[in-house]
PDB file of C-alpha atoms and ligand atoms in Angstrom:
ATOM      1  CA  MET A   1     108.592 129.367  76.979  1.00 46.00           C
ATOM      2  CA  ALA A   2     109.549 130.957  80.197  1.00 50.00           C
ATOM      3  CA  LEU A   3     110.209 128.612  82.012  1.00 64.00           C
ATOM      4  CA  ALA A   4     112.715 127.949  85.451  1.00 67.00           C
ATOM      5  CA  GLY A   5     115.680 128.502  85.401  1.00 71.00           C
ATOM      6  CA  ILE A   6     117.390 126.187  87.488  1.00 63.00           C
ATOM      7  CA  ASP A   7     118.007 129.000  90.763  1.00 74.00           C
ATOM      8  CA  PHE A   8     114.077 128.487  90.735  1.00 86.00           C
ATOM      9  CA  LEU A   9     113.254 127.247  94.072  1.00 91.00           C
ATOM     10  CA  PRO A  10     110.379 124.255  93.430  1.00 93.00           C
ATOM     11  CA  GLY A  11     109.642 123.244  97.526  1.00 95.00           C
ATOM     12  CA  PRO A  12     108.082 120.531  98.625  1.00 97.00           C
ATOM     13  CA  VAL A  13     105.995 119.515  94.866  1.00 97.00           C
ATOM     14  CA  LEU A  14     103.412 117.007  95.695  1.00 97.00           C
ATOM     15  CA  LEU A  15     103.054 115.171  91.804  1.00 97.00           C
ATOM     16  CA  LEU A  16      99.617 113.235  91.763  1.00 96.00           C
ATOM     17  CA  GLY A  17      98.455 111.450  88.772  1.00 94.00           C
ATOM     18  CA  ALA A  18      96.516 107.854  87.583  1.00 93.00           C
ATOM     19  CA  PRO A  19      99.033 104.090  87.671  1.00 88.00           C
ATOM     20  CA  GLY A  20     100.029 104.422  83.838  1.00 88.00           C
ATOM     21  CA  VAL A  21     100.617 108.610  83.456  1.00 93.00           C
ATOM     22  CA  GLY A  22     103.855 108.698  83.838  1.00 92.00           C
ATOM     23  CA  LYS A  23     105.110 110.456  86.776  1.00 94.00           C
ATOM     24  CA  GLY A  24     107.909 107.841  87.563  1.00 92.00           C
ATOM     25  CA  THR A  25     109.892 109.507  84.937  1.00 94.00           C
ATOM     26  CA  GLN A  26     108.557 113.452  84.977  1.00 97.00           C
ATOM     27  CA  ALA A  27     109.464 112.783  88.975  1.00 96.00           C
ATOM     28  CA  GLN A  28     112.754 111.640  87.540  1.00 96.00           C
ATOM     29  CA  LEU A  29     113.540 114.756  85.052  1.00 96.00           C
ATOM     30  CA  LEU A  30     112.434 117.307  88.267  1.00 96.00           C
ATOM     31  CA  VAL A  31     115.075 115.761  90.080  1.00 96.00           C
ATOM     32  CA  THR A  32     117.664 115.992  87.423  1.00 95.00           C
ATOM     33  CA  LYS A  33     117.136 119.631  87.005  1.00 93.00           C
ATOM     34  CA  TYR A  34     116.476 121.284  89.778  1.00 93.00           C
ATOM     35  CA  GLY A  35     118.544 118.065  91.963  1.00 94.00           C
ATOM     36  CA  ILE A  36     116.279 117.940  94.702  1.00 95.00           C
ATOM     37  CA  PRO A  37     115.850 114.773  95.787  1.00 97.00           C
ATOM     38  CA  GLN A  38     112.062 112.687  95.222  1.00 97.00           C
ATOM     39  CA  ILE A  39     110.301 111.358  98.345  1.00 96.00           C
ATOM     40  CA  SER A  40     108.334 108.144  98.302  1.00 93.00           C
ATOM     41  CA  THR A  41     106.216 105.658 100.516  1.00 91.00           C
ATOM     42  CA  GLY A  42     107.617 103.123  99.751  1.00 90.00           C
ATOM     43  CA  ASP A  43     111.327 103.601  99.349  1.00 93.00           C
ATOM     44  CA  LEU A  44     111.352 105.216 102.841  1.00 94.00           C
ATOM     45  CA  LEU A  45     109.450 102.094 103.826  1.00 94.00           C
ATOM     46  CA  ARG A  46     112.268  99.790 102.511  1.00 94.00           C
ATOM     47  CA  GLY A  47     115.218 102.227 103.074  1.00 95.00           C
ATOM     48  CA  ASN A  48     113.993 101.903 106.877  1.00 96.00           C
ATOM     49  CA  ILE A  49     113.791  98.657 106.577  1.00 95.00           C
ATOM     50  CA  ALA A  50     117.260  97.826 105.546  1.00 96.00           C
ATOM     51  CA  ARG A  51     118.749 100.490 107.906  1.00 95.00           C
ATOM     52  CA  GLY A  52     117.026  98.741 110.732  1.00 96.00           C
ATOM     53  CA  THR A  53     115.484 101.517 112.671  1.00 95.00           C
ATOM     54  CA  GLU A  54     113.359 102.055 115.140  1.00 95.00           C
ATOM     55  CA  LEU A  55     110.517 102.636 112.853  1.00 95.00           C
ATOM     56  CA  GLY A  56     111.424 100.195 110.103  1.00 95.00           C
ATOM     57  CA  LEU A  57     112.034  97.725 111.941  1.00 95.00           C
ATOM     58  CA  LYS A  58     107.717  98.229 113.405  1.00 95.00           C
ATOM     59  CA  ALA A  59     106.933  99.059 110.237  1.00 94.00           C
ATOM     60  CA  LYS A  60     108.468  95.205 109.420  1.00 94.00           C
ATOM     61  CA  GLU A  61     106.962  93.533 112.913  1.00 94.00           C
ATOM     62  CA  ILE A  62     103.167  94.890 110.996  1.00 93.00           C
ATOM     63  CA  MET A  63     103.152  94.158 107.774  1.00 92.00           C
ATOM     64  CA  SER A  64     104.470  90.417 108.830  1.00 92.00           C
ATOM     65  CA  SER A  65     101.452  89.994 110.617  1.00 92.00           C
ATOM     66  CA  GLY A  66      99.932  90.560 107.339  1.00 91.00           C
ATOM     67  CA  HIS A  67      98.679  94.249 107.930  1.00 89.00           C
ATOM     68  CA  LEU A  68      99.335  97.188 107.042  1.00 87.00           C
ATOM     69  CA  VAL A  69     101.745 100.292 108.115  1.00 90.00           C
ATOM     70  CA  ASP A  70      99.633 103.341 109.893  1.00 89.00           C
ATOM     71  CA  ASP A  71     100.048 106.549 108.913  1.00 90.00           C
ATOM     72  CA  GLU A  72     101.569 106.922 112.403  1.00 92.00           C
ATOM     73  CA  ILE A  73     104.661 105.308 111.011  1.00 94.00           C
ATOM     74  CA  VAL A  74     104.653 106.802 107.872  1.00 94.00           C
ATOM     75  CA  ASN A  75     104.637 110.344 109.022  1.00 95.00           C
ATOM     76  CA  GLN A  76     106.984 109.778 111.385  1.00 95.00           C
ATOM     77  CA  MET A  77     109.062 108.366 108.476  1.00 96.00           C
ATOM     78  CA  VAL A  78     108.591 111.220 106.041  1.00 96.00           C
ATOM     79  CA  LEU A  79     109.156 113.978 109.365  1.00 94.00           C
ATOM     80  CA  HIS A  80     112.760 112.431 109.766  1.00 94.00           C
ATOM     81  CA  ARG A  81     113.211 112.302 106.411  1.00 96.00           C
ATOM     82  CA  LEU A  82     112.097 115.799 106.049  1.00 95.00           C
ATOM     83  CA  GLN A  83     115.124 116.868 108.242  1.00 93.00           C
ATOM     84  CA  GLU A  84     118.052 115.593 106.231  1.00 93.00           C
ATOM     85  CA  LYS A  85     120.283 117.972 103.815  1.00 93.00           C
ATOM     86  CA  ASP A  86     119.300 117.180 100.379  1.00 95.00           C
ATOM     87  CA  THR A  87     115.800 118.655 101.344  1.00 96.00           C
ATOM     88  CA  HIS A  88     116.632 122.193 101.908  1.00 94.00           C
ATOM     89  CA  ARG A  89     115.371 122.827  98.354  1.00 94.00           C
ATOM     90  CA  GLY A  90     112.549 121.086  97.774  1.00 96.00           C
ATOM     91  CA  TYR A  91     111.206 117.742  97.182  1.00 97.00           C
ATOM     92  CA  ILE A  92     109.148 115.479  94.909  1.00 97.00           C
ATOM     93  CA  LEU A  93     106.000 113.622  97.093  1.00 97.00           C
ATOM     94  CA  ASP A  94     105.399 110.877  95.239  1.00 92.00           C
ATOM     95  CA  GLY A  95     102.555 108.045  97.281  1.00 90.00           C
ATOM     96  CA  TYR A  96     102.779 110.731 100.056  1.00 94.00           C
ATOM     97  CA  PRO A  97     100.532 112.021 100.975  1.00 95.00           C
ATOM     98  CA  ARG A  98      98.114 109.657 100.433  1.00 91.00           C
ATOM     99  CA  THR A  99      95.144 110.685 103.479  1.00 91.00           C
ATOM    100  CA  LEU A 100      93.045 113.859 104.179  1.00 93.00           C
ATOM    101  CA  GLU A 101      94.931 113.286 107.806  1.00 93.00           C
ATOM    102  CA  GLN A 102      98.420 112.628 105.761  1.00 95.00           C
ATOM    103  CA  ALA A 103      97.945 116.231 103.523  1.00 96.00           C
ATOM    104  CA  LYS A 104      96.972 117.816 107.223  1.00 96.00           C
ATOM    105  CA  PHE A 105     100.347 116.171 109.404  1.00 96.00           C
ATOM    106  CA  LEU A 106     102.297 117.313 107.035  1.00 96.00           C
ATOM    107  CA  ASP A 107     101.213 121.206 106.547  1.00 96.00           C
ATOM    108  CA  HIS A 108     101.065 121.137 109.808  1.00 95.00           C
ATOM    109  CA  THR A 109     104.819 119.511 110.035  1.00 94.00           C
ATOM    110  CA  ILE A 110     106.580 121.710 107.329  1.00 94.00           C
ATOM    111  CA  ALA A 111     104.892 124.978 108.585  1.00 93.00           C
ATOM    112  CA  ASP A 112     107.695 124.694 111.663  1.00 92.00           C
ATOM    113  CA  PRO A 113     110.417 126.465 111.233  1.00 89.00           C
ATOM    114  CA  VAL A 114     112.955 124.202 111.112  1.00 89.00           C
ATOM    115  CA  TYR A 115     111.578 122.206 108.364  1.00 91.00           C
ATOM    116  CA  LEU A 116     113.144 123.912 104.992  1.00 90.00           C
ATOM    117  CA  PRO A 117     112.916 125.949 102.333  1.00 92.00           C
ATOM    118  CA  ARG A 118     109.886 127.746 103.982  1.00 91.00           C
ATOM    119  CA  LEU A 119     107.590 126.368 101.528  1.00 94.00           C
ATOM    120  CA  PRO A 120     103.644 125.320 101.658  1.00 95.00           C
ATOM    121  CA  VAL A 121     103.610 121.565  99.614  1.00 96.00           C
ATOM    122  CA  ILE A 122     101.562 122.334  96.289  1.00 97.00           C
ATOM    123  CA  ALA A 123     100.439 119.605  94.110  1.00 97.00           C
ATOM    124  CA  ILE A 124     100.331 118.755  90.925  1.00 98.00           C
ATOM    125  CA  SER A 125      98.085 116.497  88.986  1.00 97.00           C
ATOM    126  CA  ILE A 126      99.217 115.072  86.327  1.00 97.00           C
ATOM    127  CA  MET A 127      95.581 114.117  83.542  1.00 97.00           C
ATOM    128  CA  VAL A 128      95.055 111.816  81.132  1.00 96.00           C
ATOM    129  CA  THR A 129      92.144 110.707  79.911  1.00 95.00           C
ATOM    130  CA  TYR A 130      90.231 107.689  80.557  1.00 93.00           C
ATOM    131  CA  ASP A 131      90.829 106.365  77.213  1.00 94.00           C
ATOM    132  CA  GLN A 132      94.446 107.227  76.901  1.00 93.00           C
ATOM    133  CA  LEU A 133      94.750 105.329  79.901  1.00 94.00           C
ATOM    134  CA  LEU A 134      93.696 102.011  78.755  1.00 94.00           C
ATOM    135  CA  ARG A 135      95.392 102.300  75.950  1.00 95.00           C
ATOM    136  CA  ARG A 136      98.419 102.679  77.969  1.00 92.00           C
ATOM    137  CA  ILE A 137      97.605  99.650  80.022  1.00 93.00           C
ATOM    138  CA  THR A 138      95.585  97.334  77.939  1.00 94.00           C
ATOM    139  CA  GLY A 139      98.178  97.635  75.418  1.00 95.00           C
ATOM    140  CA  ARG A 140     101.798  97.192  76.787  1.00 94.00           C
ATOM    141  CA  ARG A 141     102.890  93.794  75.802  1.00 96.00           C
ATOM    142  CA  THR A 142     106.047  92.855  77.500  1.00 97.00           C
ATOM    143  CA  CYS A 143     109.134  91.150  75.267  1.00 97.00           C
ATOM    144  CA  PRO A 144     109.742  88.087  77.793  1.00 96.00           C
ATOM    145  CA  SER A 145     113.521  87.359  77.097  1.00 97.00           C
ATOM    146  CA  CYS A 146     115.137  90.474  76.726  1.00 97.00           C
ATOM    147  CA  LYS A 147     112.737  92.825  78.411  1.00 96.00           C
ATOM    148  CA  HIS A 148     111.313  95.740  76.096  1.00 96.00           C
ATOM    149  CA  ILE A 149     107.914  96.888  76.251  1.00 95.00           C
ATOM    150  CA  TYR A 150     105.527  98.082  73.591  1.00 96.00           C
ATOM    151  CA  ASN A 151     102.249  98.859  73.353  1.00 95.00           C
ATOM    152  CA  ILE A 152     100.689  97.611  69.874  1.00 96.00           C
ATOM    153  CA  TYR A 153      98.888 100.827  69.492  1.00 95.00           C
ATOM    154  CA  SER A 154     101.332 103.635  69.974  1.00 92.00           C
ATOM    155  CA  ASN A 155     105.065 101.483  69.892  1.00 95.00           C
ATOM    156  CA  PRO A 156     104.192  98.122  68.541  1.00 97.00           C
ATOM    157  CA  PRO A 157     107.001  95.683  66.816  1.00 97.00           C
ATOM    158  CA  LYS A 158     106.649  95.151  63.251  1.00 98.00           C
ATOM    159  CA  VAL A 159     104.893  92.061  62.833  1.00 97.00           C
ATOM    160  CA  ALA A 160     102.476  91.693  65.119  1.00 96.00           C
ATOM    161  CA  ASP A 161     102.668  89.334  69.086  1.00 96.00           C
ATOM    162  CA  VAL A 162     106.690  89.195  68.288  1.00 97.00           C
ATOM    163  CA  CYS A 163     109.861  90.765  69.229  1.00 98.00           C
ATOM    164  CA  ASP A 164     111.307  92.775  66.842  1.00 98.00           C
ATOM    165  CA  PHE A 165     114.890  91.720  68.247  1.00 97.00           C
ATOM    166  CA  ASP A 166     114.740  88.686  69.280  1.00 97.00           C
ATOM    167  CA  GLY A 167     111.696  87.036  67.491  1.00 96.00           C
ATOM    168  CA  THR A 168     110.569  85.882  71.537  1.00 97.00           C
ATOM    169  CA  ARG A 169     106.653  86.312  71.493  1.00 97.00           C
ATOM    170  CA  LEU A 170     105.551  88.950  73.679  1.00 97.00           C
ATOM    171  CA  MET A 171     103.734  88.793  76.758  1.00 97.00           C
ATOM    172  CA  GLN A 172     100.644  91.092  78.114  1.00 95.00           C
ATOM    173  CA  ARG A 173     100.539  91.356  82.056  1.00 92.00           C
ATOM    174  CA  THR A 174      97.660  89.295  83.278  1.00 91.00           C
ATOM    175  CA  ASP A 175      96.852  92.254  85.736  1.00 89.00           C
ATOM    176  CA  ASP A 176      97.180  94.819  82.586  1.00 92.00           C
ATOM    177  CA  THR A 177      93.617  93.945  81.997  1.00 92.00           C
ATOM    178  CA  LYS A 178      90.782  96.591  81.209  1.00 94.00           C
ATOM    179  CA  PRO A 179      88.596  94.754  84.206  1.00 94.00           C
ATOM    180  CA  VAL A 180      91.637  95.314  86.228  1.00 93.00           C
ATOM    181  CA  PHE A 181      92.557  99.348  85.113  1.00 93.00           C
ATOM    182  CA  ILE A 182      88.686  99.819  86.198  1.00 93.00           C
ATOM    183  CA  GLU A 183      89.009  99.281  89.818  1.00 93.00           C
ATOM    184  CA  ARG A 184      92.626 100.110  90.034  1.00 91.00           C
ATOM    185  CA  MET A 185      90.653 103.570  88.755  1.00 93.00           C
ATOM    186  CA  LYS A 186      88.430 103.668  91.085  1.00 93.00           C
ATOM    187  CA  THR A 187      90.111 103.277  94.312  1.00 92.00           C
ATOM    188  CA  PHE A 188      92.811 105.406  92.831  1.00 91.00           C
ATOM    189  CA  ASP A 189      89.990 108.816  92.546  1.00 92.00           C
ATOM    190  CA  VAL A 190      88.483 106.929  95.722  1.00 93.00           C
ATOM    191  CA  GLN A 191      92.087 107.934  97.911  1.00 90.00           C
ATOM    192  CA  THR A 192      92.925 110.885  96.255  1.00 92.00           C
ATOM    193  CA  ALA A 193      89.663 112.809  96.396  1.00 95.00           C
ATOM    194  CA  PRO A 194      89.600 113.964  99.846  1.00 96.00           C
ATOM    195  CA  VAL A 195      93.768 114.910  98.857  1.00 96.00           C
ATOM    196  CA  VAL A 196      92.773 116.524  96.027  1.00 96.00           C
ATOM    197  CA  ALA A 197      90.250 119.016  97.098  1.00 97.00           C
ATOM    198  CA  HIS A 198      92.203 119.826 100.434  1.00 97.00           C
ATOM    199  CA  TYR A 199      95.399 121.384  98.285  1.00 97.00           C
ATOM    200  CA  HIS A 200      92.052 122.518  95.389  1.00 96.00           C
ATOM    201  CA  ASP A 201      90.572 124.631  98.390  1.00 96.00           C
ATOM    202  CA  GLN A 202      93.430 126.095  99.360  1.00 94.00           C
ATOM    203  CA  GLY A 203      94.667 127.761  95.832  1.00 94.00           C
ATOM    204  CA  ARG A 204      97.292 125.255  96.065  1.00 96.00           C
ATOM    205  CA  PHE A 205      96.776 123.169  92.690  1.00 97.00           C
ATOM    206  CA  GLU A 206      96.288 122.726  89.316  1.00 97.00           C
ATOM    207  CA  GLU A 207      96.643 120.085  86.490  1.00 97.00           C
ATOM    208  CA  ALA A 208      99.375 119.247  84.119  1.00 97.00           C
ATOM    209  CA  ASP A 209      97.743 117.668  80.169  1.00 97.00           C
ATOM    210  CA  GLY A 210      99.459 114.428  80.234  1.00 96.00           C
ATOM    211  CA  ASN A 211      97.804 113.605  77.009  1.00 94.00           C
ATOM    212  CA  GLN A 212     100.912 114.543  74.864  1.00 93.00           C
ATOM    213  CA  SER A 213     105.164 113.461  74.954  1.00 93.00           C
ATOM    214  CA  VAL A 214     107.409 113.435  77.775  1.00 95.00           C
ATOM    215  CA  GLU A 215     108.974 117.031  77.169  1.00 96.00           C
ATOM    216  CA  VAL A 216     105.015 118.817  76.892  1.00 97.00           C
ATOM    217  CA  VAL A 217     104.303 116.534  79.476  1.00 97.00           C
ATOM    218  CA  ASN A 218     107.302 118.133  81.895  1.00 97.00           C
ATOM    219  CA  VAL A 219     106.815 122.194  80.447  1.00 97.00           C
ATOM    220  CA  ALA A 220     103.277 122.151  81.614  1.00 97.00           C
ATOM    221  CA  ILE A 221     104.405 120.632  85.447  1.00 97.00           C
ATOM    222  CA  GLU A 222     107.076 123.308  85.360  1.00 96.00           C
ATOM    223  CA  GLN A 223     103.957 125.686  84.146  1.00 96.00           C
ATOM    224  CA  ALA A 224     101.888 125.086  86.935  1.00 96.00           C
ATOM    225  CA  MET A 225     105.142 124.503  89.543  1.00 96.00           C
ATOM    226  CA  LEU A 226     105.818 128.402  88.459  1.00 94.00           C
ATOM    227  CA  ASN A 227     102.513 129.964  88.619  1.00 94.00           C
ATOM    228  CA  LEU A 228     101.355 128.044  92.544  1.00 95.00           C
ATOM    229  CA  ARG A 229     104.856 129.181  93.308  1.00 93.00           C
ATOM    230  CA  SER A 230     104.728 132.789  91.929  1.00 88.00           C
ATOM    231  CA  ALA A 231     101.311 132.298  94.577  1.00 82.00           C
ATOM    232  CA  PHE A 232     102.391 130.642  97.373  1.00 70.00           C
ATOM    233  CA  ARG A 233     106.091 131.609  98.529  1.00 67.00           C
TER     234      ARG A 233
HETATM  235 ZN1   ZN B   1     112.746  90.564  73.474  1.00 72.91          ZN
END
């Protein structure tokens, strides 16, 4: 398969995917291969607060009063982050833009030639079927002693409910249940739909089949990156 070499210029890549699709793993593979950073709003928020930046202090104040940090602060954190040199060949966006307003802000911002590389955002959504995702999440069991993670469907322990390594009884996280999964999926779909529509309408969106091994999914994502980047450079 003709995949991108390491000299390929990825540009800004937004990775989308419901909880449990393996987005984090895939993002890490791209980060390693292309030597570009992953930019996630969670990390930015924690980093700004830890360094005590002006934005971090503001965010901390809002959060300690029990509110959610607004678009304006998140946008400003991203804008500052994109001015750092390690983003010049591209970056993986994770959890941002989360709203249509953020997507428009980002498009507008990086159209300014001071932001490198001078490429628009391309968006790739890792798609896993509902049933598969349900099994991944409700089948998850963890060993409380050694933290090994099993899946009763795809990666079961040798003896049911018991850790292979230390014989400890496995546990299921209280939110790895079907009702919680259904709620989480609904929230995800509602939140993501406008962002997907935004990139889709401009032809800057592709889906990658996530119902496969990590390696095969990675190839599908890189193929999508190549397709989209050959149209948007
Ligand atoms: Zn164990």
